[in-house]
């Protein structure tokens, strides 16, 4: 058993939130066409409030802390926040577009002991990347920062979100990551906006095109394993958890709102009114999320893919039911294996041609 597996199992047994994703701001210096966030500032937490939350997370047993945005570095206190997080012994990962990272910032991230930096790179071609971000010159600035970080010895992951605009550029971005010594990560998921707006879903690559990526060993590794038919569904699979969201991890917004995950915008509490442990232990919404096992999913529990699907309960929630199928994940399972999912059969029987209507998401007030 790996150390990470053992840590996750122990955290699950003890009810410890091992990992937290904390967006420090929704403000951003890019305007990516697929982004799911509202970039206006509606009263984000102050430095003092964030430091208080960090102390509460440490007391609750959080170890892995992902700091992101928006663009976290547009906050002038971002490095103060990272310093506070490291003083509390968090393992810190920073998600950024890196446009504000120069030599001084790269050196400071190394000095603070940030574990890794994840940076979005949409294409190796400036005309494509910059068209996604809507900021001329953004690829050049991002790549310059990546090279600076690597020269300091920082671990860097280049996240390549797959969209129709850049669908031919994955190999180019992978080659670029290899050249600079960064880890390459392909992400085919486009998420609805947190307020329920589905307009960004037009940037999803059609499922029929995913096969080209899912059968490319450079992008997915062992194709035979990745595209293998689903294994048997036994009682251990049926008793399994849909995912770690709300069980050993959660998400905190810049306004103190707590959700099971950044892709699962079910409001669970607000840290301006409650302590983190009160929300984590007592939120009725989190209690409900934790009660759900694979066998409780009306459609998915009868699916051959139950044990191997990457079904996201948050995407299912955005489609109207956290216990229902996720259309995007059904399609990915089918493309990987060639085996139709129970969700696809259910939609066909209901006469649904594509995505079901995605619900508007209630927001907690700051």
mmCIF file of C-alpha atoms in Angstrom:
data_model
loop_
_atom_site.group_PDB
_atom_site.id
_atom_site.type_symbol
_atom_site.label_atom_id
_atom_site.label_comp_id
_atom_site.label_asym_id
_atom_site.label_seq_id
_atom_site.Cartn_x
_atom_site.Cartn_y
_atom_site.Cartn_z
ATOM 1 C CA UNK A 1 0.000 0.000 0.000
ATOM 2 C CA UNK A 2 1.380 3.423 -0.947
ATOM 3 C CA UNK A 3 1.794 6.146 1.653
ATOM 4 C CA UNK A 4 -0.822 8.310 -0.086
ATOM 5 C CA UNK A 5 -3.350 5.448 -0.086
ATOM 6 C CA UNK A 6 -2.707 4.826 3.590
ATOM 7 C CA UNK A 7 -3.099 8.543 4.396
ATOM 8 C CA UNK A 8 -6.375 8.742 2.491
ATOM 9 C CA UNK A 9 -7.779 5.637 4.145
ATOM 10 C CA UNK A 10 -6.836 6.861 7.594
ATOM 11 C CA UNK A 11 -8.294 10.322 6.895
ATOM 12 C CA UNK A 12 -11.522 8.687 5.721
ATOM 13 C CA UNK A 13 -11.763 6.551 8.865
ATOM 14 C CA UNK A 14 -11.116 9.531 11.140
ATOM 15 C CA UNK A 15 -13.271 12.014 9.230
ATOM 16 C CA UNK A 16 -10.293 14.282 8.539
ATOM 17 C CA UNK A 17 -10.337 16.743 5.616
ATOM 18 C CA UNK A 18 -6.929 15.793 4.242
ATOM 19 C CA UNK A 19 -7.060 18.161 1.244
ATOM 20 C CA UNK A 20 -8.551 21.616 0.702
ATOM 21 C CA UNK A 21 -8.715 23.684 -2.485
ATOM 22 C CA UNK A 22 -8.879 27.364 -1.503
ATOM 23 C CA UNK A 23 -9.533 30.050 -4.119
ATOM 24 C CA UNK A 24 -8.118 33.310 -2.778
ATOM 25 C CA UNK A 25 -9.856 35.463 -5.397
ATOM 26 C CA UNK A 26 -11.978 35.173 -8.521
ATOM 27 C CA UNK A 27 -10.272 38.229 -10.018
ATOM 28 C CA UNK A 28 -7.967 37.393 -12.906
ATOM 29 C CA UNK A 29 -5.632 39.053 -15.388
ATOM 30 C CA UNK A 30 -6.855 36.734 -18.146
ATOM 31 C CA UNK A 31 -10.363 36.193 -19.523
ATOM 32 C CA UNK A 32 -10.235 32.569 -20.643
ATOM 33 C CA UNK A 33 -13.154 31.753 -22.875
ATOM 34 C CA UNK A 34 -14.011 28.521 -21.024
ATOM 35 C CA UNK A 35 -13.706 29.854 -17.464
ATOM 36 C CA UNK A 36 -16.514 28.971 -15.037
ATOM 37 C CA UNK A 37 -16.006 31.958 -12.697
ATOM 38 C CA UNK A 38 -17.431 35.446 -12.268
ATOM 39 C CA UNK A 39 -14.304 37.621 -12.085
ATOM 40 C CA UNK A 40 -15.869 40.544 -10.231
ATOM 41 C CA UNK A 41 -14.967 40.989 -6.562
ATOM 42 C CA UNK A 42 -18.099 40.612 -4.425
ATOM 43 C CA UNK A 43 -16.292 41.031 -1.104
ATOM 44 C CA UNK A 44 -13.496 38.486 -0.914
ATOM 45 C CA UNK A 45 -11.997 37.671 2.461
ATOM 46 C CA UNK A 46 -9.355 39.927 3.978
ATOM 47 C CA UNK A 47 -5.830 38.821 4.834
ATOM 48 C CA UNK A 48 -6.816 38.474 8.492
ATOM 49 C CA UNK A 49 -9.882 36.377 7.630
ATOM 50 C CA UNK A 50 -7.829 34.088 5.412
ATOM 51 C CA UNK A 51 -5.186 33.634 8.102
ATOM 52 C CA UNK A 52 -7.938 32.710 10.547
ATOM 53 C CA UNK A 53 -9.312 30.151 8.091
ATOM 54 C CA UNK A 54 -5.821 28.698 7.585
ATOM 55 C CA UNK A 55 -5.443 28.200 11.342
ATOM 56 C CA UNK A 56 -8.831 26.488 11.433
ATOM 57 C CA UNK A 57 -7.825 24.193 8.573
ATOM 58 C CA UNK A 58 -4.605 23.270 10.384
ATOM 59 C CA UNK A 59 -6.563 22.479 13.570
ATOM 60 C CA UNK A 60 -8.915 20.286 11.520
ATOM 61 C CA UNK A 61 -6.010 18.183 10.216
ATOM 62 C CA UNK A 62 -5.730 19.499 6.657
ATOM 63 C CA UNK A 63 -2.356 18.660 5.102
ATOM 64 C CA UNK A 64 -2.612 19.312 1.359
ATOM 65 C CA UNK A 65 -3.585 22.895 0.502
ATOM 66 C CA UNK A 66 -4.133 24.072 -3.071
ATOM 67 C CA UNK A 67 -4.192 27.851 -3.473
ATOM 68 C CA UNK A 68 -5.778 29.154 -6.647
ATOM 69 C CA UNK A 69 -8.195 31.649 -8.193
ATOM 70 C CA UNK A 70 -9.073 33.422 -10.482
ATOM 71 C CA UNK A 71 -5.418 34.321 -10.410
ATOM 72 C CA UNK A 72 -4.151 34.088 -6.845
ATOM 73 C CA UNK A 73 -1.175 36.340 -7.535
ATOM 74 C CA UNK A 74 -3.347 39.374 -8.319
ATOM 75 C CA UNK A 75 -3.807 39.590 -4.552
ATOM 76 C CA UNK A 76 -1.011 41.781 -3.186
ATOM 77 C CA UNK A 77 -0.993 39.658 -0.033
ATOM 78 C CA UNK A 78 -0.638 36.360 -1.887
ATOM 79 C CA UNK A 79 2.912 35.703 -0.710
ATOM 80 C CA UNK A 80 1.949 36.662 2.844
ATOM 81 C CA UNK A 81 -0.822 34.057 2.651
ATOM 82 C CA UNK A 82 1.545 31.408 1.267
ATOM 83 C CA UNK A 83 4.036 32.237 4.041
ATOM 84 C CA UNK A 84 1.294 31.812 6.660
ATOM 85 C CA UNK A 85 0.255 28.500 5.094
ATOM 86 C CA UNK A 86 3.810 27.164 5.101
ATOM 87 C CA UNK A 87 4.313 28.309 8.715
ATOM 88 C CA UNK A 88 1.341 26.071 9.553
ATOM 89 C CA UNK A 89 3.092 23.158 7.790
ATOM 90 C CA UNK A 90 0.690 22.777 4.892
ATOM 91 C CA UNK A 91 1.928 21.058 1.763
ATOM 92 C CA UNK A 92 1.153 23.912 -0.639
ATOM 93 C CA UNK A 93 0.372 23.682 -4.331
ATOM 94 C CA UNK A 94 -0.192 26.872 -6.325
ATOM 95 C CA UNK A 95 -2.407 27.003 -9.418
ATOM 96 C CA UNK A 96 -1.638 30.049 -11.555
ATOM 97 C CA UNK A 97 -1.350 31.349 -15.090
ATOM 98 C CA UNK A 98 2.160 32.505 -14.045
ATOM 99 C CA UNK A 99 1.917 35.815 -15.895
ATOM 100 C CA UNK A 100 2.935 37.703 -12.739
ATOM 101 C CA UNK A 101 5.883 35.466 -11.925
ATOM 102 C CA UNK A 102 9.276 37.035 -12.512
ATOM 103 C CA UNK A 103 12.660 36.080 -11.074
ATOM 104 C CA UNK A 104 11.903 37.500 -7.632
ATOM 105 C CA UNK A 105 8.559 35.683 -7.398
ATOM 106 C CA UNK A 106 10.037 32.402 -8.636
ATOM 107 C CA UNK A 107 12.805 32.602 -6.029
ATOM 108 C CA UNK A 108 10.296 33.391 -3.276
ATOM 109 C CA UNK A 109 8.121 30.385 -4.136
ATOM 110 C CA UNK A 110 11.199 28.178 -3.844
ATOM 111 C CA UNK A 111 12.236 29.779 -0.535
ATOM 112 C CA UNK A 112 8.754 29.249 0.892
ATOM 113 C CA UNK A 113 8.861 25.561 0.004
ATOM 114 C CA UNK A 114 5.829 25.470 -2.294
ATOM 115 C CA UNK A 115 5.553 21.835 -3.354
ATOM 116 C CA UNK A 116 4.537 22.435 -6.945
ATOM 117 C CA UNK A 117 3.091 25.014 -9.291
ATOM 118 C CA UNK A 118 0.385 24.076 -11.803
ATOM 119 C CA UNK A 119 0.161 26.362 -14.822
ATOM 120 C CA UNK A 120 -2.414 26.337 -17.608
ATOM 121 C CA UNK A 121 -0.962 26.176 -21.119
ATOM 122 C CA UNK A 122 -3.572 25.873 -23.851
ATOM 123 C CA UNK A 123 -1.275 25.600 -26.852
ATOM 124 C CA UNK A 124 2.362 25.764 -27.908
ATOM 125 C CA UNK A 125 1.222 28.329 -30.492
ATOM 126 C CA UNK A 126 0.826 31.891 -29.254
ATOM 127 C CA UNK A 127 -2.067 32.663 -31.600
ATOM 128 C CA UNK A 128 -4.095 29.806 -30.087
ATOM 129 C CA UNK A 129 -3.146 30.181 -26.407
ATOM 130 C CA UNK A 130 -3.627 33.963 -26.511
ATOM 131 C CA UNK A 131 -7.003 33.552 -28.234
ATOM 132 C CA UNK A 132 -8.149 31.362 -25.325
ATOM 133 C CA UNK A 133 -6.896 33.777 -22.639
ATOM 134 C CA UNK A 134 -7.872 36.895 -24.629
ATOM 135 C CA UNK A 135 -4.567 38.493 -23.578
ATOM 136 C CA UNK A 136 -2.009 39.142 -26.356
ATOM 137 C CA UNK A 137 1.448 37.965 -25.337
ATOM 138 C CA UNK A 138 0.154 35.740 -22.527
ATOM 139 C CA UNK A 139 1.829 32.564 -23.798
ATOM 140 C CA UNK A 140 5.220 34.241 -23.947
ATOM 141 C CA UNK A 141 4.906 35.538 -20.387
ATOM 142 C CA UNK A 142 3.645 32.192 -19.099
ATOM 143 C CA UNK A 143 6.433 30.207 -20.747
ATOM 144 C CA UNK A 144 9.067 32.645 -19.495
ATOM 145 C CA UNK A 145 7.753 32.090 -15.957
ATOM 146 C CA UNK A 146 7.769 28.318 -16.384
ATOM 147 C CA UNK A 147 11.412 28.406 -17.451
ATOM 148 C CA UNK A 148 12.266 30.632 -14.476
ATOM 149 C CA UNK A 149 10.526 28.261 -12.061
ATOM 150 C CA UNK A 150 12.269 25.249 -13.559
ATOM 151 C CA UNK A 151 15.632 27.023 -13.376
ATOM 152 C CA UNK A 152 15.004 27.400 -9.630
ATOM 153 C CA UNK A 153 14.288 23.682 -9.372
ATOM 154 C CA UNK A 154 10.541 24.098 -8.820
ATOM 155 C CA UNK A 155 8.207 21.255 -9.742
ATOM 156 C CA UNK A 156 5.865 22.467 -12.496
ATOM 157 C CA UNK A 157 2.797 20.844 -14.041
ATOM 158 C CA UNK A 158 1.530 22.174 -17.366
ATOM 159 C CA UNK A 159 -2.254 21.689 -17.438
ATOM 160 C CA UNK A 160 -3.639 21.468 -20.971
ATOM 161 C CA UNK A 161 -7.434 21.912 -21.028
ATOM 162 C CA UNK A 162 -8.832 20.340 -24.180
ATOM 163 C CA UNK A 163 -11.170 22.461 -26.318
ATOM 164 C CA UNK A 164 -12.157 22.638 -30.013
ATOM 165 C CA UNK A 165 -9.842 25.617 -30.497
ATOM 166 C CA UNK A 166 -6.716 23.731 -29.344
ATOM 167 C CA UNK A 167 -7.635 20.099 -30.058
ATOM 168 C CA UNK A 168 -4.736 19.714 -32.485
ATOM 169 C CA UNK A 169 -2.125 21.084 -30.088
ATOM 170 C CA UNK A 170 -1.909 18.498 -27.294
ATOM 171 C CA UNK A 171 1.205 16.849 -28.703
ATOM 172 C CA UNK A 172 2.846 20.269 -29.108
ATOM 173 C CA UNK A 173 2.149 21.206 -25.479
ATOM 174 C CA UNK A 174 3.360 17.799 -24.293
ATOM 175 C CA UNK A 175 6.592 18.233 -26.238
ATOM 176 C CA UNK A 176 7.000 21.704 -24.715
ATOM 177 C CA UNK A 177 6.538 20.270 -21.207
ATOM 178 C CA UNK A 178 9.140 17.614 -21.952
ATOM 179 C CA UNK A 179 11.551 20.275 -23.210
ATOM 180 C CA UNK A 180 11.353 22.382 -20.034
ATOM 181 C CA UNK A 181 11.163 19.439 -17.624
ATOM 182 C CA UNK A 182 7.551 19.946 -16.557
ATOM 183 C CA UNK A 183 4.851 17.328 -16.006
ATOM 184 C CA UNK A 184 2.165 17.306 -18.710
ATOM 185 C CA UNK A 185 -1.507 16.903 -17.762
ATOM 186 C CA UNK A 186 -4.330 16.678 -20.312
ATOM 187 C CA UNK A 187 -7.751 17.724 -19.010
ATOM 188 C CA UNK A 188 -10.808 17.130 -21.225
ATOM 189 C CA UNK A 189 -13.285 18.566 -18.683
ATOM 190 C CA UNK A 190 -15.135 21.831 -19.280
ATOM 191 C CA UNK A 191 -17.233 22.768 -16.265
ATOM 192 C CA UNK A 192 -20.477 24.791 -16.194
ATOM 193 C CA UNK A 193 -20.196 28.164 -14.488
ATOM 194 C CA UNK A 194 -20.762 28.062 -10.750
ATOM 195 C CA UNK A 195 -24.006 30.001 -11.107
ATOM 196 C CA UNK A 196 -25.410 27.276 -13.402
ATOM 197 C CA UNK A 197 -24.734 29.083 -16.693
ATOM 198 C CA UNK A 198 -24.006 26.455 -19.346
ATOM 199 C CA UNK A 199 -22.796 28.703 -22.153
ATOM 200 C CA UNK A 200 -19.151 27.652 -21.595
ATOM 201 C CA UNK A 201 -20.035 24.061 -22.459
ATOM 202 C CA UNK A 202 -19.795 25.011 -26.120
ATOM 203 C CA UNK A 203 -16.045 24.705 -25.532
ATOM 204 C CA UNK A 204 -16.285 20.977 -24.794
ATOM 205 C CA UNK A 205 -14.696 18.720 -27.383
ATOM 206 C CA UNK A 206 -17.330 16.463 -28.886
ATOM 207 C CA UNK A 207 -17.237 12.937 -27.458
ATOM 208 C CA UNK A 208 -16.718 11.505 -30.924
ATOM 209 C CA UNK A 209 -13.326 13.261 -31.058
ATOM 210 C CA UNK A 210 -12.082 12.081 -27.651
ATOM 211 C CA UNK A 211 -11.060 8.692 -29.021
ATOM 212 C CA UNK A 212 -8.054 10.296 -30.751
ATOM 213 C CA UNK A 213 -6.781 11.425 -27.352
ATOM 214 C CA UNK A 214 -7.806 8.423 -25.232
ATOM 215 C CA UNK A 215 -5.950 6.038 -27.545
ATOM 216 C CA UNK A 216 -2.730 8.070 -27.640
ATOM 217 C CA UNK A 217 -0.105 6.536 -25.302
ATOM 218 C CA UNK A 218 1.791 9.840 -25.121
ATOM 219 C CA UNK A 219 -1.262 11.464 -23.549
ATOM 220 C CA UNK A 220 -2.801 8.699 -21.402
ATOM 221 C CA UNK A 221 0.035 6.246 -20.791
ATOM 222 C CA UNK A 222 -0.872 2.564 -21.069
ATOM 223 C CA UNK A 223 -3.680 2.615 -23.643
ATOM 224 C CA UNK A 224 -4.524 -1.051 -23.133
ATOM 225 C CA UNK A 225 -5.093 -0.445 -19.433
ATOM 226 C CA UNK A 226 -6.740 2.971 -19.879
ATOM 227 C CA UNK A 227 -9.212 1.639 -22.466
ATOM 228 C CA UNK A 228 -9.764 -1.793 -20.914
ATOM 229 C CA UNK A 229 -13.358 -3.030 -20.497
ATOM 230 C CA UNK A 230 -14.743 -2.391 -17.008
ATOM 231 C CA UNK A 231 -14.058 -5.036 -14.397
ATOM 232 C CA UNK A 232 -16.619 -7.018 -12.390
ATOM 233 C CA UNK A 233 -18.939 -5.099 -10.077
ATOM 234 C CA UNK A 234 -18.788 -6.783 -6.679
ATOM 235 C CA UNK A 235 -20.039 -5.765 -3.258
ATOM 236 C CA UNK A 236 -16.899 -3.761 -2.470
ATOM 237 C CA UNK A 237 -17.511 -1.673 -5.607
ATOM 238 C CA UNK A 238 -21.169 -1.174 -4.704
ATOM 239 C CA UNK A 239 -20.190 -0.017 -1.216
ATOM 240 C CA UNK A 240 -17.589 2.363 -2.620
ATOM 241 C CA UNK A 241 -17.637 6.156 -2.420
ATOM 242 C CA UNK A 242 -18.499 8.186 -5.538
ATOM 243 C CA UNK A 243 -15.367 10.336 -4.957
ATOM 244 C CA UNK A 244 -13.371 12.043 -2.197
ATOM 245 C CA UNK A 245 -15.397 15.299 -2.323
ATOM 246 C CA UNK A 246 -16.892 15.966 1.098
ATOM 247 C CA UNK A 247 -15.199 12.874 2.543
ATOM 248 C CA UNK A 248 -11.509 13.788 2.721
ATOM 249 C CA UNK A 249 -11.516 17.023 0.712
ATOM 250 C CA UNK A 250 -13.500 20.194 0.129
ATOM 251 C CA UNK A 251 -13.396 23.601 -1.540
ATOM 252 C CA UNK A 252 -13.451 27.130 -0.073
ATOM 253 C CA UNK A 253 -14.356 30.180 -2.149
ATOM 254 C CA UNK A 254 -12.878 33.709 -1.772
ATOM 255 C CA UNK A 255 -16.054 34.636 0.129
ATOM 256 C CA UNK A 256 -15.702 31.900 2.751
ATOM 257 C CA UNK A 257 -18.254 29.587 1.186
ATOM 258 C CA UNK A 258 -17.611 25.873 1.658
ATOM 259 C CA UNK A 259 -18.506 23.323 -1.016
ATOM 260 C CA UNK A 260 -17.664 19.611 -1.378
ATOM 261 C CA UNK A 261 -15.457 20.441 -4.388
ATOM 262 C CA UNK A 262 -14.748 23.264 -6.830
ATOM 263 C CA UNK A 263 -16.715 21.217 -9.397
ATOM 264 C CA UNK A 264 -19.487 20.435 -6.871
ATOM 265 C CA UNK A 265 -21.049 23.816 -5.961
ATOM 266 C CA UNK A 266 -23.471 22.538 -3.313
ATOM 267 C CA UNK A 267 -23.472 25.271 -0.614
ATOM 268 C CA UNK A 268 -22.540 23.757 2.759
ATOM 269 C CA UNK A 269 -21.758 26.743 4.981
ATOM 270 C CA UNK A 270 -19.895 30.035 5.243
ATOM 271 C CA UNK A 271 -16.735 30.606 7.289
ATOM 272 C CA UNK A 272 -17.695 34.190 8.025
ATOM 273 C CA UNK A 273 -20.550 32.834 10.140
ATOM 274 C CA UNK A 274 -19.338 29.387 11.231
ATOM 275 C CA UNK A 275 -16.067 27.702 12.029
ATOM 276 C CA UNK A 276 -14.584 25.306 9.523
ATOM 277 C CA UNK A 277 -14.937 22.316 11.854
ATOM 278 C CA UNK A 278 -18.611 23.149 12.487
ATOM 279 C CA UNK A 279 -19.249 23.136 8.752
ATOM 280 C CA UNK A 280 -17.131 20.055 8.098
ATOM 281 C CA UNK A 281 -18.715 17.970 10.848
ATOM 282 C CA UNK A 282 -22.271 19.253 10.976
ATOM 283 C CA UNK A 283 -23.325 20.628 7.590
ATOM 284 C CA UNK A 284 -26.528 18.786 6.545
ATOM 285 C CA UNK A 285 -25.359 18.985 2.943
ATOM 286 C CA UNK A 286 -22.019 17.336 3.695
ATOM 287 C CA UNK A 287 -23.745 14.713 5.834
ATOM 288 C CA UNK A 288 -25.954 13.890 2.848
ATOM 289 C CA UNK A 289 -22.991 13.732 0.460
ATOM 290 C CA UNK A 290 -21.203 11.339 2.842
ATOM 291 C CA UNK A 291 -24.237 9.060 3.068
ATOM 292 C CA UNK A 292 -24.131 8.221 -0.643
ATOM 293 C CA UNK A 293 -22.501 4.988 -1.782
ATOM 294 C CA UNK A 294 -22.225 3.674 -5.329
ATOM 295 C CA UNK A 295 -25.152 1.339 -4.665
ATOM 296 C CA UNK A 296 -27.370 4.371 -3.930
ATOM 297 C CA UNK A 297 -27.040 5.790 -7.461
ATOM 298 C CA UNK A 298 -30.327 4.826 -9.189
ATOM 299 C CA UNK A 299 -28.930 4.675 -12.726
ATOM 300 C CA UNK A 300 -25.198 4.195 -12.223
ATOM 301 C CA UNK A 301 -25.556 1.329 -9.711
ATOM 302 C CA UNK A 302 -26.759 -0.911 -12.553
ATOM 303 C CA UNK A 303 -23.942 0.157 -14.920
ATOM 304 C CA UNK A 304 -21.071 -2.107 -15.948
ATOM 305 C CA UNK A 305 -18.756 0.903 -15.551
ATOM 306 C CA UNK A 306 -19.596 1.418 -11.856
ATOM 307 C CA UNK A 307 -16.129 0.448 -10.650
ATOM 308 C CA UNK A 308 -14.099 2.240 -13.317
ATOM 309 C CA UNK A 309 -16.076 5.354 -14.308
ATOM 310 C CA UNK A 310 -14.663 8.755 -13.396
ATOM 311 C CA UNK A 311 -18.183 9.995 -12.657
ATOM 312 C CA UNK A 312 -18.126 13.422 -10.988
ATOM 313 C CA UNK A 313 -21.007 13.895 -8.526
ATOM 314 C CA UNK A 314 -20.560 17.644 -8.888
ATOM 315 C CA UNK A 315 -21.181 17.564 -12.629
ATOM 316 C CA UNK A 316 -24.134 15.269 -11.946
ATOM 317 C CA UNK A 317 -25.420 17.805 -9.408
ATOM 318 C CA UNK A 318 -25.129 20.567 -11.994
ATOM 319 C CA UNK A 319 -27.263 18.446 -14.307
ATOM 320 C CA UNK A 320 -29.943 18.238 -11.634
ATOM 321 C CA UNK A 321 -29.190 15.295 -9.328
ATOM 322 C CA UNK A 322 -26.034 14.478 -7.359
ATOM 323 C CA UNK A 323 -27.105 10.829 -7.432
ATOM 324 C CA UNK A 324 -27.542 10.814 -11.188
ATOM 325 C CA UNK A 325 -25.128 10.197 -14.044
ATOM 326 C CA UNK A 326 -22.722 12.822 -15.349
ATOM 327 C CA UNK A 327 -23.220 13.123 -19.096
ATOM 328 C CA UNK A 328 -19.603 14.029 -19.777
ATOM 329 C CA UNK A 329 -18.281 11.122 -17.718
ATOM 330 C CA UNK A 330 -20.691 8.667 -19.337
ATOM 331 C CA UNK A 331 -19.368 9.754 -22.706
ATOM 332 C CA UNK A 332 -15.748 9.417 -21.576
ATOM 333 C CA UNK A 333 -16.340 5.880 -20.272
ATOM 334 C CA UNK A 334 -17.963 4.911 -23.564
ATOM 335 C CA UNK A 335 -15.182 6.422 -25.682
ATOM 336 C CA UNK A 336 -12.501 4.703 -23.584
ATOM 337 C CA UNK A 337 -14.033 1.225 -23.710
ATOM 338 C CA UNK A 338 -16.607 1.138 -26.500
ATOM 339 C CA UNK A 339 -19.184 -0.128 -24.000
ATOM 340 C CA UNK A 340 -22.409 1.854 -23.643
ATOM 341 C CA UNK A 341 -23.161 3.157 -20.147
ATOM 342 C CA UNK A 342 -26.422 2.877 -18.212
ATOM 343 C CA UNK A 343 -26.673 6.673 -18.261
ATOM 344 C CA UNK A 344 -26.493 6.764 -22.043
ATOM 345 C CA UNK A 345 -29.191 4.091 -22.301
ATOM 346 C CA UNK A 346 -31.383 6.017 -19.841
ATOM 347 C CA UNK A 347 -31.038 9.244 -21.826
ATOM 348 C CA UNK A 348 -31.827 7.436 -25.053
ATOM 349 C CA UNK A 349 -34.932 5.875 -23.503
ATOM 350 C CA UNK A 350 -36.008 9.332 -22.314
ATOM 351 C CA UNK A 351 -35.457 10.781 -25.775
ATOM 352 C CA UNK A 352 -32.744 13.170 -24.561
ATOM 353 C CA UNK A 353 -30.437 14.117 -27.459
ATOM 354 C CA UNK A 354 -27.623 15.636 -25.401
ATOM 355 C CA UNK A 355 -26.954 17.322 -22.101
ATOM 356 C CA UNK A 356 -29.955 17.555 -19.820
ATOM 357 C CA UNK A 357 -30.920 20.970 -18.515
ATOM 358 C CA UNK A 358 -28.350 22.063 -15.963
ATOM 359 C CA UNK A 359 -29.739 23.582 -12.808
ATOM 360 C CA UNK A 360 -29.085 27.080 -11.556
ATOM 361 C CA UNK A 361 -26.980 26.812 -8.427
ATOM 362 C CA UNK A 362 -28.003 28.624 -5.238
ATOM 363 C CA UNK A 363 -25.191 30.775 -3.824
ATOM 364 C CA UNK A 364 -24.425 31.413 -0.186
ATOM 365 C CA UNK A 365 -24.239 35.055 0.746
ATOM 366 C CA UNK A 366 -20.963 36.472 1.939
#
